[in-house]
mmCIF file of C-alpha atoms and ligand atoms in Angstrom:
data_model
loop_
_atom_site.group_PDB
_atom_site.id
_atom_site.type_symbol
_atom_site.label_atom_id
_atom_site.label_comp_id
_atom_site.label_asym_id
_atom_site.label_seq_id
_atom_site.Cartn_x
_atom_site.Cartn_y
_atom_site.Cartn_z
ATOM 1 C CA UNK A 164 140.926 94.982 170.072
ATOM 2 C CA UNK A 165 140.990 98.211 168.136
ATOM 3 C CA UNK A 166 138.277 100.775 168.505
ATOM 4 C CA UNK A 167 137.363 102.850 165.680
ATOM 5 C CA UNK A 168 136.860 106.632 166.548
ATOM 6 C CA UNK A 169 133.618 107.529 164.784
ATOM 7 C CA UNK A 170 133.912 111.018 163.357
ATOM 8 C CA UNK A 171 130.668 110.941 161.621
ATOM 9 C CA UNK A 172 128.678 110.022 164.662
ATOM 10 C CA UNK A 173 130.465 112.630 167.044
ATOM 11 C CA UNK A 174 130.182 115.480 164.480
ATOM 12 C CA UNK A 175 126.324 114.767 164.195
ATOM 13 C CA UNK A 176 126.287 115.246 168.102
ATOM 14 C CA UNK A 177 128.158 118.352 167.932
ATOM 15 C CA UNK A 178 125.987 119.696 165.060
ATOM 16 C CA UNK A 179 122.965 119.057 167.449
ATOM 17 C CA UNK A 180 124.783 120.968 170.199
ATOM 18 C CA UNK A 181 125.543 123.819 167.719
ATOM 19 C CA UNK A 182 122.048 124.043 166.287
ATOM 20 C CA UNK A 183 120.594 124.255 169.913
ATOM 21 C CA UNK A 184 123.113 127.121 170.708
ATOM 22 C CA UNK A 185 122.083 128.890 167.343
ATOM 23 C CA UNK A 186 118.369 128.571 168.391
ATOM 24 C CA UNK A 187 118.894 129.911 171.939
ATOM 25 C CA UNK A 188 121.298 132.668 171.338
ATOM 26 C CA UNK A 189 120.393 133.791 167.864
ATOM 27 C CA UNK A 190 117.207 132.633 166.317
ATOM 28 C CA UNK A 191 115.144 133.180 169.598
ATOM 29 C CA UNK A 192 116.712 136.524 170.123
ATOM 30 C CA UNK A 193 115.858 137.278 166.414
ATOM 31 C CA UNK A 194 119.413 138.037 165.513
ATOM 32 C CA UNK A 195 121.177 137.474 162.091
ATOM 33 C CA UNK A 196 122.373 133.983 161.532
ATOM 34 C CA UNK A 197 126.140 133.179 161.391
ATOM 35 C CA UNK A 198 127.505 133.595 157.868
ATOM 36 C CA UNK A 199 130.623 132.107 156.519
ATOM 37 C CA UNK A 200 132.287 133.425 153.603
ATOM 38 C CA UNK A 201 134.300 131.120 151.287
ATOM 39 C CA UNK A 202 136.846 132.072 148.625
ATOM 40 C CA UNK A 203 138.055 129.204 146.223
ATOM 41 C CA UNK A 204 140.444 130.102 143.410
ATOM 42 C CA UNK A 205 140.787 127.680 140.612
ATOM 43 C CA UNK A 206 139.415 124.151 139.986
ATOM 44 C CA UNK A 207 141.598 121.885 141.965
ATOM 45 C CA UNK A 208 139.337 118.737 142.403
ATOM 46 C CA UNK A 209 140.093 118.028 145.906
ATOM 47 C CA UNK A 210 139.593 121.723 146.895
ATOM 48 C CA UNK A 211 136.231 121.619 145.063
ATOM 49 C CA UNK A 212 135.136 118.631 146.970
ATOM 50 C CA UNK A 213 136.282 120.199 150.356
ATOM 51 C CA UNK A 214 134.415 123.499 149.636
ATOM 52 C CA UNK A 215 131.192 121.485 148.596
ATOM 53 C CA UNK A 216 131.394 119.581 151.743
ATOM 54 C CA UNK A 217 131.855 122.925 153.769
ATOM 55 C CA UNK A 218 128.736 124.216 152.097
ATOM 56 C CA UNK A 219 126.716 121.207 152.784
ATOM 57 C CA UNK A 220 127.671 121.449 156.457
ATOM 58 C CA UNK A 221 126.329 125.118 156.501
ATOM 59 C CA UNK A 222 123.230 123.802 154.839
ATOM 60 C CA UNK A 223 122.732 120.950 157.345
ATOM 61 C CA UNK A 224 122.878 123.380 160.179
ATOM 62 C CA UNK A 225 121.246 126.364 158.768
ATOM 63 C CA UNK A 226 123.830 128.968 158.642
ATOM 64 C CA UNK A 227 124.373 131.379 155.844
ATOM 65 C CA UNK A 228 127.235 131.087 153.419
ATOM 66 C CA UNK A 229 128.605 133.000 150.501
ATOM 67 C CA UNK A 230 131.077 131.380 148.010
ATOM 68 C CA UNK A 231 133.248 133.350 145.714
ATOM 69 C CA UNK A 232 134.701 131.110 143.153
ATOM 70 C CA UNK A 233 137.522 132.598 141.219
ATOM 71 C CA UNK A 234 138.695 131.194 137.660
ATOM 72 C CA UNK A 235 141.965 129.189 137.353
ATOM 73 C CA UNK A 236 144.900 131.682 137.077
ATOM 74 C CA UNK A 237 143.331 134.447 138.909
ATOM 75 C CA UNK A 238 145.919 136.673 140.266
ATOM 76 C CA UNK A 239 146.876 137.316 143.749
ATOM 77 C CA UNK A 240 145.367 140.872 143.510
ATOM 78 C CA UNK A 241 142.023 139.311 142.631
ATOM 79 C CA UNK A 242 141.927 137.151 145.520
ATOM 80 C CA UNK A 243 143.112 139.985 147.982
ATOM 81 C CA UNK A 244 140.211 142.243 146.465
ATOM 82 C CA UNK A 245 137.739 139.681 147.422
ATOM 83 C CA UNK A 246 139.182 139.152 150.941
ATOM 84 C CA UNK A 247 138.914 142.886 151.311
ATOM 85 C CA UNK A 248 135.227 142.945 150.300
ATOM 86 C CA UNK A 249 134.413 140.148 152.732
ATOM 87 C CA UNK A 250 136.641 141.702 155.586
ATOM 88 C CA UNK A 251 134.501 144.884 154.997
ATOM 89 C CA UNK A 252 131.301 143.437 154.783
ATOM 90 C CA UNK A 253 129.465 143.628 158.058
ATOM 91 C CA UNK A 254 127.135 140.725 157.043
ATOM 92 C CA UNK A 255 130.002 138.131 156.906
ATOM 93 C CA UNK A 256 131.181 136.730 160.308
ATOM 94 C CA UNK A 257 133.876 134.426 159.217
ATOM 95 C CA UNK A 258 135.823 133.953 156.200
ATOM 96 C CA UNK A 259 138.226 131.238 154.637
ATOM 97 C CA UNK A 260 140.303 131.014 151.484
ATOM 98 C CA UNK A 261 140.722 127.313 150.461
ATOM 99 C CA UNK A 262 144.228 126.133 150.458
ATOM 100 C CA UNK A 263 146.385 125.106 148.725
ATOM 101 C CA UNK A 264 146.600 128.173 146.090
ATOM 102 C CA UNK A 265 148.353 127.919 142.869
ATOM 103 C CA UNK A 266 152.071 128.427 142.986
ATOM 104 C CA UNK A 267 151.951 131.929 141.517
ATOM 105 C CA UNK A 268 150.071 133.188 144.609
ATOM 106 C CA UNK A 269 151.709 133.919 147.939
ATOM 107 C CA UNK A 270 149.850 132.361 150.547
ATOM 108 C CA UNK A 271 151.471 134.430 153.370
ATOM 109 C CA UNK A 272 150.184 137.493 151.705
ATOM 110 C CA UNK A 273 146.614 135.921 151.386
ATOM 111 C CA UNK A 274 146.479 134.773 154.884
ATOM 112 C CA UNK A 275 147.882 137.969 156.350
ATOM 113 C CA UNK A 276 145.116 140.022 154.664
ATOM 114 C CA UNK A 277 142.284 138.399 156.408
ATOM 115 C CA UNK A 278 140.940 140.196 159.174
ATOM 116 C CA UNK A 279 142.074 138.134 162.355
ATOM 117 C CA UNK A 280 138.580 138.525 163.883
ATOM 118 C CA UNK A 281 137.044 136.719 161.033
ATOM 119 C CA UNK A 282 139.810 134.285 160.606
ATOM 120 C CA UNK A 283 137.821 131.111 161.310
ATOM 121 C CA UNK A 284 140.672 129.008 159.934
ATOM 122 C CA UNK A 285 142.968 130.260 162.677
ATOM 123 C CA UNK A 286 145.594 130.560 160.329
ATOM 124 C CA UNK A 287 146.472 134.272 160.561
ATOM 125 C CA UNK A 288 149.608 134.868 162.908
ATOM 126 C CA UNK A 289 147.556 136.786 165.173
ATOM 127 C CA UNK A 290 145.558 133.701 165.859
ATOM 128 C CA UNK A 291 148.180 131.327 165.591
ATOM 129 C CA UNK A 292 150.512 133.280 167.982
ATOM 130 C CA UNK A 293 147.571 133.634 170.390
ATOM 131 C CA UNK A 294 147.008 129.780 170.326
ATOM 132 C CA UNK A 295 150.680 129.304 170.845
ATOM 133 C CA UNK A 296 150.603 131.443 173.937
ATOM 134 C CA UNK A 297 147.475 129.730 175.280
ATOM 135 C CA UNK A 298 145.175 132.947 174.820
ATOM 136 C CA UNK A 299 141.836 132.973 173.421
ATOM 137 C CA UNK A 300 141.679 132.671 169.677
ATOM 138 C CA UNK A 301 140.387 130.922 166.718
ATOM 139 C CA UNK A 302 142.098 127.351 166.542
ATOM 140 C CA UNK A 303 142.459 125.546 163.193
ATOM 141 C CA UNK A 304 139.617 123.406 162.697
ATOM 142 C CA UNK A 305 141.512 120.102 162.030
ATOM 143 C CA UNK A 306 143.478 120.256 165.235
ATOM 144 C CA UNK A 307 140.357 121.268 167.203
ATOM 145 C CA UNK A 308 138.477 118.332 165.685
ATOM 146 C CA UNK A 309 141.191 115.786 166.424
ATOM 147 C CA UNK A 310 141.377 117.055 170.075
ATOM 148 C CA UNK A 311 137.526 116.892 170.359
ATOM 149 C CA UNK A 312 137.580 113.386 169.087
ATOM 150 C CA UNK A 313 140.129 112.328 171.683
ATOM 151 C CA UNK A 314 138.526 114.171 174.580
ATOM 152 C CA UNK A 315 134.813 112.963 173.849
ATOM 153 C CA UNK A 316 136.103 109.294 173.644
ATOM 154 C CA UNK A 317 137.776 109.802 177.068
ATOM 155 C CA UNK A 318 141.322 109.112 175.639
ATOM 156 C CA UNK A 319 143.885 110.534 178.178
ATOM 157 C CA UNK A 320 146.521 112.685 176.605
ATOM 158 C CA UNK A 321 147.898 114.200 179.533
ATOM 159 C CA UNK A 322 151.514 112.766 180.462
ATOM 160 C CA UNK A 323 151.231 110.690 177.215
ATOM 161 C CA UNK A 324 153.883 110.814 174.415
ATOM 162 C CA UNK A 325 152.313 112.174 171.290
ATOM 163 C CA UNK A 326 154.222 111.778 167.855
ATOM 164 C CA UNK A 327 153.149 114.196 165.248
ATOM 165 C CA UNK A 328 154.097 113.183 161.618
ATOM 166 C CA UNK A 329 154.022 116.175 159.299
ATOM 167 C CA UNK A 330 154.637 119.783 160.230
ATOM 168 C CA UNK A 331 151.929 121.776 158.023
ATOM 169 C CA UNK A 332 150.357 124.983 159.080
ATOM 170 C CA UNK A 333 146.964 123.388 158.603
ATOM 171 C CA UNK A 334 147.568 120.257 160.788
ATOM 172 C CA UNK A 335 150.953 119.207 162.267
ATOM 173 C CA UNK A 336 152.094 122.588 163.730
ATOM 174 C CA UNK A 337 148.759 123.672 165.361
ATOM 175 C CA UNK A 338 148.018 120.132 166.652
ATOM 176 C CA UNK A 339 151.516 119.895 168.077
ATOM 177 C CA UNK A 340 151.017 123.168 169.842
ATOM 178 C CA UNK A 341 147.689 122.213 171.186
ATOM 179 C CA UNK A 342 148.428 118.869 172.620
ATOM 180 C CA UNK A 343 151.441 120.270 174.496
ATOM 181 C CA UNK A 344 149.744 123.206 175.992
ATOM 182 C CA UNK A 345 149.473 123.521 179.890
ATOM 183 C CA UNK A 346 145.728 122.897 179.887
ATOM 184 C CA UNK A 347 143.195 120.180 179.608
ATOM 185 C CA UNK A 348 142.942 118.602 176.722
ATOM 186 C CA UNK A 349 146.659 118.926 176.358
ATOM 187 C CA UNK A 350 149.873 118.382 178.768
ATOM 188 C CA UNK A 351 151.066 115.799 176.412
ATOM 189 C CA UNK A 352 154.795 115.403 175.489
ATOM 190 C CA UNK A 353 155.068 116.119 171.847
ATOM 191 C CA UNK A 354 157.620 115.149 169.314
ATOM 192 C CA UNK A 355 157.017 116.736 165.884
ATOM 193 C CA UNK A 356 158.492 114.647 163.081
ATOM 194 C CA UNK A 357 158.584 115.719 159.426
ATOM 195 C CA UNK A 358 160.367 115.218 156.162
ATOM 196 C CA UNK A 359 163.860 115.629 157.425
ATOM 197 C CA UNK A 360 163.531 113.393 160.325
ATOM 198 C CA UNK A 361 165.769 110.373 160.191
ATOM 199 C CA UNK A 362 164.246 107.357 161.122
ATOM 200 C CA UNK A 363 160.646 108.348 162.004
ATOM 201 C CA UNK A 364 160.010 104.756 163.121
ATOM 202 C CA UNK A 365 162.288 105.132 165.965
ATOM 203 C CA UNK A 366 159.967 107.796 167.242
ATOM 204 C CA UNK A 367 156.567 106.455 166.256
ATOM 205 C CA UNK A 368 157.375 102.993 168.042
ATOM 206 C CA UNK A 369 157.544 105.143 171.412
ATOM 207 C CA UNK A 370 154.392 106.852 170.922
ATOM 208 C CA UNK A 371 151.202 106.446 172.992
ATOM 209 C CA UNK A 372 149.473 108.594 170.385
ATOM 210 C CA UNK A 373 150.400 109.145 166.680
ATOM 211 C CA UNK A 374 148.922 111.812 164.626
ATOM 212 C CA UNK A 375 149.851 111.388 161.033
ATOM 213 C CA UNK A 376 149.280 114.096 158.399
ATOM 214 C CA UNK A 377 151.734 113.407 155.438
ATOM 215 C CA UNK A 378 149.151 112.590 152.498
ATOM 216 C CA UNK A 379 151.048 109.366 151.725
ATOM 217 C CA UNK A 380 148.684 106.335 151.446
ATOM 218 C CA UNK A 381 149.642 103.283 153.770
ATOM 219 C CA UNK A 382 152.653 105.243 155.211
ATOM 220 C CA UNK A 383 152.136 104.221 158.889
ATOM 221 C CA UNK A 384 152.628 100.224 159.168
ATOM 222 C CA UNK A 385 151.795 98.037 161.953
ATOM 223 C CA UNK A 386 155.462 97.488 162.605
ATOM 224 C CA UNK A 387 156.060 101.252 163.252
ATOM 225 C CA UNK A 388 153.890 101.294 166.164
ATOM 226 C CA UNK A 389 153.687 99.944 169.791
ATOM 227 C CA UNK A 390 150.809 97.727 170.925
ATOM 228 C CA UNK A 391 147.765 99.647 172.377
ATOM 229 C CA UNK A 392 148.970 103.004 170.534
ATOM 230 C CA UNK A 393 146.100 105.564 169.752
ATOM 231 C CA UNK A 394 146.419 106.410 166.023
ATOM 232 C CA UNK A 395 144.894 109.426 164.596
ATOM 233 C CA UNK A 396 144.950 109.476 160.603
ATOM 234 C CA UNK A 397 144.476 112.924 159.012
ATOM 235 C CA UNK A 398 145.734 111.693 155.569
ATOM 236 C CA UNK A 399 143.290 112.324 152.726
ATOM 237 C CA UNK A 400 144.516 111.049 149.404
ATOM 238 C CA UNK A 401 142.143 110.982 146.702
ATOM 239 C CA UNK A 402 142.683 107.862 144.196
ATOM 240 C CA UNK A 403 140.971 107.786 141.082
ATOM 241 C CA UNK A 404 139.131 104.351 140.346
ATOM 242 C CA UNK A 405 139.796 104.034 136.479
ATOM 243 C CA UNK A 406 136.827 101.784 136.140
ATOM 244 C CA UNK A 407 134.044 103.922 137.117
ATOM 245 C CA UNK A 408 135.873 107.333 137.451
ATOM 246 C CA UNK A 409 134.880 107.590 141.090
ATOM 247 C CA UNK A 410 137.394 108.453 143.692
ATOM 248 C CA UNK A 411 138.755 106.381 146.649
ATOM 249 C CA UNK A 412 139.799 108.282 149.763
ATOM 250 C CA UNK A 413 142.893 106.706 151.427
ATOM 251 C CA UNK A 414 144.562 107.611 154.682
ATOM 252 C CA UNK A 415 148.104 107.602 155.876
ATOM 253 C CA UNK A 416 147.581 104.292 157.810
ATOM 254 C CA UNK A 417 147.931 100.882 156.657
ATOM 255 C CA UNK A 418 144.773 99.833 157.901
ATOM 256 C CA UNK A 419 145.253 96.051 157.891
ATOM 257 C CA UNK A 420 148.577 96.029 159.601
ATOM 258 C CA UNK A 421 147.580 98.637 162.182
ATOM 259 C CA UNK A 422 144.039 97.442 162.984
ATOM 260 C CA UNK A 423 144.247 94.934 165.922
ATOM 261 C CA UNK A 424 147.430 96.255 167.259
ATOM 262 C CA UNK A 425 146.432 99.997 168.010
ATOM 263 C CA UNK A 426 143.849 100.500 170.827
ATOM 264 C CA UNK A 427 142.081 103.119 168.993
ATOM 265 C CA UNK A 428 142.135 104.199 165.125
ATOM 266 C CA UNK A 429 140.377 106.956 163.077
ATOM 267 C CA UNK A 430 138.976 105.648 159.976
ATOM 268 C CA UNK A 431 139.398 107.319 156.558
ATOM 269 C CA UNK A 432 136.875 108.511 155.536
ATOM 270 C CA UNK A 433 134.697 109.023 158.597
ATOM 271 C CA UNK A 434 137.147 110.038 161.116
ATOM 272 C CA UNK A 435 138.903 113.510 161.464
ATOM 273 C CA UNK A 436 137.226 114.732 158.367
ATOM 274 C CA UNK A 437 133.733 115.286 159.466
ATOM 275 C CA UNK A 438 135.158 116.597 162.757
ATOM 276 C CA UNK A 439 136.973 119.383 160.759
ATOM 277 C CA UNK A 440 133.880 120.502 158.917
ATOM 278 C CA UNK A 441 131.999 120.598 162.100
ATOM 279 C CA UNK A 442 134.780 122.686 163.963
ATOM 280 C CA UNK A 443 134.742 125.273 161.128
ATOM 281 C CA UNK A 444 131.071 125.830 161.690
ATOM 282 C CA UNK A 445 131.791 126.126 165.494
ATOM 283 C CA UNK A 446 134.313 128.733 164.875
ATOM 284 C CA UNK A 447 132.066 130.541 162.633
ATOM 285 C CA UNK A 448 129.412 130.446 165.353
ATOM 286 C CA UNK A 449 131.884 131.850 167.684
ATOM 287 C CA UNK A 450 132.612 134.664 165.223
ATOM 288 C CA UNK A 451 128.788 135.533 165.217
ATOM 289 C CA UNK A 452 128.524 135.568 168.950
ATOM 290 C CA UNK A 453 131.550 137.854 169.322
ATOM 291 C CA UNK A 454 129.870 140.223 166.894
ATOM 292 C CA UNK A 455 126.597 140.184 168.797
ATOM 293 C CA UNK A 456 128.533 140.606 172.134
ATOM 294 C CA UNK A 457 130.383 143.720 170.735
ATOM 295 C CA UNK A 458 127.447 145.430 169.134
HETATM 296 N N1 GUN B 185 142.874 122.945 152.787
HETATM 297 C C1 GUN B 185 142.953 121.699 153.488
HETATM 298 N N2 GUN B 185 142.465 121.781 154.633
HETATM 299 C C2 GUN B 185 142.040 123.262 154.840
HETATM 300 C C3 GUN B 185 141.596 124.026 155.851
HETATM 301 O O1 GUN B 185 141.236 123.441 156.894
HETATM 302 N N3 GUN B 185 141.496 125.285 155.547
HETATM 303 C C4 GUN B 185 141.574 125.850 154.371
HETATM 304 N N4 GUN B 185 141.334 127.260 154.106
HETATM 305 N N5 GUN B 185 142.027 125.119 153.373
HETATM 306 C C5 GUN B 185 142.305 123.763 153.601
#
């Protein structure tokens, strides 16, 4: 029997917890609500969808947001200018620049220019380095969402072998660091596999937990996993349905061959995605509370 890990339901529970904390620590004290700044450059259709869902999450929970939507082919300088404005704006607690950026923009320069205290994506080297050293910092939302999904479903990760597929800055690297840290949740033995790994199946077959984030629909097949493995699917590939122009969202997991063999599986959609969005809000709340505690 495979149990589906319902990210929609858990994110609703966490939304309630966050709302309660905002009421107690901010509204009742008549303080300013958390405020998330979002910078989107261009019209990548996936990015537009993600940004819209982040805005919807701000609205659901009742925090403030500002969106700066720059036109296609904006320069690196244009984006840096907007980041500086948000860095200097004391009314904004956290800020994100939606990735990926167009090829002519140096992502590193963009991330480095975000004030680490407002870096609620946790991508700035100051936060990433602190996370790697198990220090207090903003942690990337998808990795936090995965950890929370496992923890709240009482899935043991300590002493287990986790195989991560994909080494991106957004998912693969941070989740491999957090799973292996000397802390609960953590203490997992982690193998990080990627595009240059020969015979990925050799590793996935040994894994107690597999976290796949490669963006290849149906990549992880039932024959690549051992019976009872926990499977976390972070893949989100949009496939256009030519008949009615809508989009289907496909994960990395070949659902039909994995379902029944895995012990737990995150569905796509409705697994990791909603957890990522709510963790971004949680990070924004932390940024706002840090501001209140330091004022
Ligand atoms: N693109 C895909 N995931 C993310 C994310 O978590 N943050 C940002 N900024 N861009 C993304």
